[in-house]
Amino acid sequence: MNATGQKTTGDSATGVTVVWAVVGSDIGPLLLAATDDGLVNVVFHASPTVRDAAVERLRARLGTEPVEAPGSPLLAEPIRQLKAYFAGERRDFALPLDWSLIAGFNRQVLRELAAGVPYGSVVGYGDLAGRVGQPGAAQAVGMAMGANPLPVVVPCHRVVESDGGIGGFGGGLETKRQLLALEGVLPQPLF
């Protein structure tokens, strides 16, 4: 139990605490997971099957049992900021992030994306590769976007094809269109 009386997970071998909750959003249910270091995972379309698979991946990757804790202080601010984002009241996230699910080139690219591509703008895969000193690595940037454990907060939806195409998206193209429309990059869908 923590100071607020909530059960948390703290594997004595790893010392890692992982809490999670599913929250509603304009793009469907999102699973949010956090550790003591910050938000560690955002998962789209968090149906029971997707949720169970995501929790199992967290267990395997972080070496501890994630605990469903929608009232956890570790999730309060991420939930608040995501609600404000979807309400059009927030353009930037100011959250501690736990980058432990991603490493190497992928982490470098995602950190650059988070810091350097603001709300309401887009960047090409090749341009983002150039920003991290790998101008020929557009395809690798695409792979990094697909591996992003923190979509929306680390805005992989803002990465598009250089020819003006929308590109791919792990949450589905309709979700990418909705996020870009929310940010004013694309027109709102008619229905």
Short mmCIF file of C-alpha atoms in Angstrom, two decimals:
data_model
loop_
_atom_site.label_atom_id
_atom_site.label_comp_id
_atom_site.label_asym_id
_atom_site.label_seq_id
_atom_site.Cartn_x
_atom_site.Cartn_y
_atom_site.Cartn_z
CA MET A 1 0.00 0.00 0.00
CA ASN A 2 1.19 3.52 -0.73
CA ALA A 3 0.69 6.68 1.31
CA THR A 4 -2.80 7.17 -0.18
CA GLY A 5 -3.81 3.65 0.81
CA GLN A 6 -3.84 2.34 -2.75
CA LYS A 7 -2.37 -1.00 -3.60
CA THR A 8 0.58 -0.61 -5.90
CA THR A 9 2.92 -3.15 -7.29
CA GLY A 10 6.45 -3.10 -6.13
CA ASP A 11 8.33 -6.18 -7.08
CA SER A 12 11.02 -6.52 -4.43
CA ALA A 13 13.47 -7.76 -7.06
CA THR A 14 12.93 -4.87 -9.47
CA GLY A 15 11.46 -2.19 -7.21
CA VAL A 16 9.29 -1.11 -10.16
CA THR A 17 5.74 0.15 -9.62
CA VAL A 18 3.39 -0.08 -12.61
CA VAL A 19 -0.20 1.17 -12.50
CA TRP A 20 -2.66 1.36 -15.35
CA ALA A 21 -6.18 2.47 -16.25
CA VAL A 22 -8.39 2.62 -19.31
CA VAL A 23 -9.82 6.07 -20.02
CA GLY A 24 -12.25 7.24 -22.65
CA SER A 25 -11.18 9.68 -25.35
CA ASP A 26 -12.42 11.13 -28.62
CA ILE A 27 -10.48 8.39 -30.43
CA GLY A 28 -11.76 5.53 -28.28
CA PRO A 29 -10.56 3.94 -25.06
CA LEU A 30 -6.89 4.44 -24.20
CA LEU A 31 -4.89 2.36 -21.78
CA LEU A 32 -2.48 4.55 -19.81
CA ALA A 33 0.30 3.00 -17.73
CA ALA A 34 2.75 4.75 -15.44
CA THR A 35 5.70 3.97 -13.21
CA ASP A 36 7.28 6.08 -10.50
CA ASP A 37 9.40 7.61 -13.30
CA GLY A 38 6.42 8.76 -15.39
CA LEU A 39 3.97 7.78 -18.08
CA VAL A 40 5.35 4.61 -19.70
CA ASN A 41 2.67 3.48 -22.14
CA VAL A 42 -0.39 4.68 -24.07
CA VAL A 43 -2.32 2.03 -25.98
CA PHE A 44 -5.05 2.74 -28.55
CA HIS A 45 -8.37 0.90 -28.86
CA ALA A 46 -8.12 -0.59 -25.36
CA SER A 47 -10.83 -3.22 -25.65
CA PRO A 48 -10.59 -6.01 -23.07
CA THR A 49 -8.49 -8.14 -25.45
CA VAL A 50 -6.12 -5.27 -26.32
CA ARG A 51 -5.94 -4.27 -22.65
CA ASP A 52 -5.03 -7.77 -21.52
CA ALA A 53 -2.30 -8.08 -24.16
CA ALA A 54 -0.89 -4.65 -23.23
CA VAL A 55 -0.79 -5.49 -19.52
CA GLU A 56 0.96 -8.78 -20.33
CA ARG A 57 3.55 -6.93 -22.46
CA LEU A 58 4.17 -4.50 -19.60
CA ARG A 59 4.58 -7.40 -17.18
CA ALA A 60 7.10 -9.10 -19.48
CA ARG A 61 9.04 -5.95 -20.36
CA LEU A 62 9.14 -4.33 -16.91
CA GLY A 63 9.42 -7.51 -14.85
CA THR A 64 6.60 -6.77 -12.44
CA GLU A 65 2.84 -7.17 -12.13
CA PRO A 66 0.97 -4.06 -13.36
CA VAL A 67 -1.97 -3.07 -11.15
CA GLU A 68 -5.21 -1.51 -12.38
CA ALA A 69 -5.41 1.75 -10.41
CA PRO A 70 -7.47 4.47 -12.13
CA GLY A 71 -7.27 6.64 -9.00
CA SER A 72 -3.48 6.43 -8.70
CA PRO A 73 -1.63 9.72 -8.28
CA LEU A 74 0.78 8.41 -10.94
CA LEU A 75 -2.06 8.54 -13.51
CA ALA A 76 -3.94 11.64 -12.33
CA GLU A 77 -1.94 14.20 -14.30
CA PRO A 78 -1.66 12.15 -17.51
CA ILE A 79 -5.45 11.62 -17.45
CA ARG A 80 -6.08 15.32 -16.79
CA GLN A 81 -3.74 16.48 -19.56
CA LEU A 82 -5.12 14.03 -22.13
CA LYS A 83 -8.69 15.15 -21.37
CA ALA A 84 -7.61 18.78 -21.80
CA TYR A 85 -5.87 17.91 -25.09
CA PHE A 86 -8.98 16.26 -26.52
CA ALA A 87 -11.11 19.19 -25.31
CA GLY A 88 -8.86 21.56 -27.30
CA GLU A 89 -7.59 23.18 -24.09
CA ARG A 90 -4.00 21.86 -24.18
CA ARG A 91 -1.45 21.88 -26.96
CA ASP A 92 1.60 20.53 -25.16
CA PHE A 93 2.06 17.78 -22.62
CA ALA A 94 4.10 18.55 -19.53
CA LEU A 95 4.48 15.07 -18.08
CA PRO A 96 7.36 13.03 -16.79
CA LEU A 97 7.91 10.21 -19.26
CA ASP A 98 9.43 6.80 -18.54
CA TRP A 99 11.37 5.88 -21.69
CA SER A 100 12.27 2.36 -20.50
CA LEU A 101 10.18 0.62 -23.21
CA ILE A 102 12.27 2.12 -26.04
CA ALA A 103 16.00 2.51 -26.62
CA GLY A 104 18.69 3.45 -29.12
CA PHE A 105 17.79 5.12 -32.41
CA ASN A 106 14.05 4.77 -31.75
CA ARG A 107 14.34 6.65 -28.45
CA GLN A 108 16.49 9.34 -30.08
CA VAL A 109 13.93 9.88 -32.84
CA LEU A 110 10.96 9.93 -30.44
CA ARG A 111 12.67 12.42 -28.12
CA GLU A 112 13.34 14.70 -31.10
CA LEU A 113 9.73 14.34 -32.21
CA ALA A 114 8.42 15.21 -28.73
CA ALA A 115 10.69 18.24 -28.41
CA GLY A 116 10.77 19.53 -31.96
CA VAL A 117 7.42 19.05 -33.70
CA PRO A 118 4.81 21.28 -32.08
CA TYR A 119 1.03 21.03 -32.02
CA GLY A 120 -0.56 21.86 -35.35
CA SER A 121 2.48 21.02 -37.45
CA VAL A 122 3.82 17.96 -39.24
CA VAL A 123 7.22 16.66 -40.27
CA GLY A 124 8.26 14.19 -42.95
CA TYR A 125 9.88 10.87 -42.11
CA GLY A 126 13.05 11.91 -43.99
CA ASP A 127 13.12 15.34 -42.37
CA LEU A 128 12.91 13.77 -38.92
CA ALA A 129 15.72 11.38 -39.85
CA GLY A 130 17.84 14.37 -40.83
CA ARG A 131 17.13 16.08 -37.50
CA VAL A 132 18.74 13.17 -35.67
CA GLY A 133 21.75 13.09 -37.99
CA GLN A 134 20.63 10.12 -40.12
CA PRO A 135 19.34 11.73 -43.34
CA GLY A 136 18.98 8.40 -45.18
CA ALA A 137 16.99 6.72 -42.43
CA ALA A 138 13.41 7.66 -43.31
CA GLN A 139 12.32 4.01 -43.25
CA ALA A 140 13.94 3.53 -39.83
CA VAL A 141 12.04 6.59 -38.59
CA GLY A 142 8.83 4.88 -39.75
CA MET A 143 9.81 1.84 -37.70
CA ALA A 144 10.46 4.08 -34.68
CA MET A 145 6.99 5.61 -35.06
CA GLY A 146 5.48 2.12 -35.09
CA ALA A 147 7.40 1.25 -31.91
CA ASN A 148 6.31 4.41 -30.05
CA PRO A 149 5.07 3.32 -26.60
CA LEU A 150 3.65 6.80 -25.90
CA PRO A 151 1.47 7.82 -28.88
CA VAL A 152 -0.47 11.09 -28.67
CA VAL A 153 1.84 12.35 -25.90
CA VAL A 154 4.88 11.68 -28.12
CA PRO A 155 3.06 12.79 -31.28
CA CYS A 156 3.89 10.18 -33.94
CA HIS A 157 0.63 11.21 -35.65
CA ARG A 158 2.50 14.37 -36.75
CA VAL A 159 4.90 12.40 -38.98
CA VAL A 160 3.75 12.22 -42.60
CA GLU A 161 5.08 11.30 -46.03
CA SER A 162 7.13 13.89 -47.91
CA ASP A 163 4.80 13.71 -50.92
CA GLY A 164 1.89 14.87 -48.78
CA GLY A 165 0.51 11.42 -47.98
CA ILE A 166 -0.65 10.78 -44.45
CA GLY A 167 1.66 7.76 -43.92
CA GLY A 168 0.94 4.86 -41.62
CA PHE A 169 -0.14 4.81 -38.01
CA GLY A 170 -0.30 2.11 -35.35
CA GLY A 171 -3.66 3.38 -34.13
CA GLY A 172 -5.13 3.21 -37.64
CA LEU A 173 -5.38 5.87 -40.32
CA GLU A 174 -8.77 7.12 -39.15
CA THR A 175 -7.31 7.76 -35.69
CA LYS A 176 -4.37 9.63 -37.26
CA ARG A 177 -6.79 11.74 -39.31
CA GLN A 178 -8.82 12.54 -36.18
CA LEU A 179 -5.72 13.65 -34.26
CA LEU A 180 -4.47 15.80 -37.15
CA ALA A 181 -7.96 17.32 -37.53
CA LEU A 182 -8.06 18.09 -33.80
CA GLU A 183 -4.78 19.97 -34.22
CA GLY A 184 -6.03 21.84 -37.30
CA VAL A 185 -3.70 20.14 -39.79
CA LEU A 186 -6.55 18.40 -41.65
CA PRO A 187 -10.20 19.44 -42.00
CA GLN A 188 -12.64 17.86 -39.57
CA PRO A 189 -14.36 14.81 -41.07
CA LEU A 190 -17.88 15.47 -42.30
CA PHE A 191 -19.26 12.47 -40.39
#
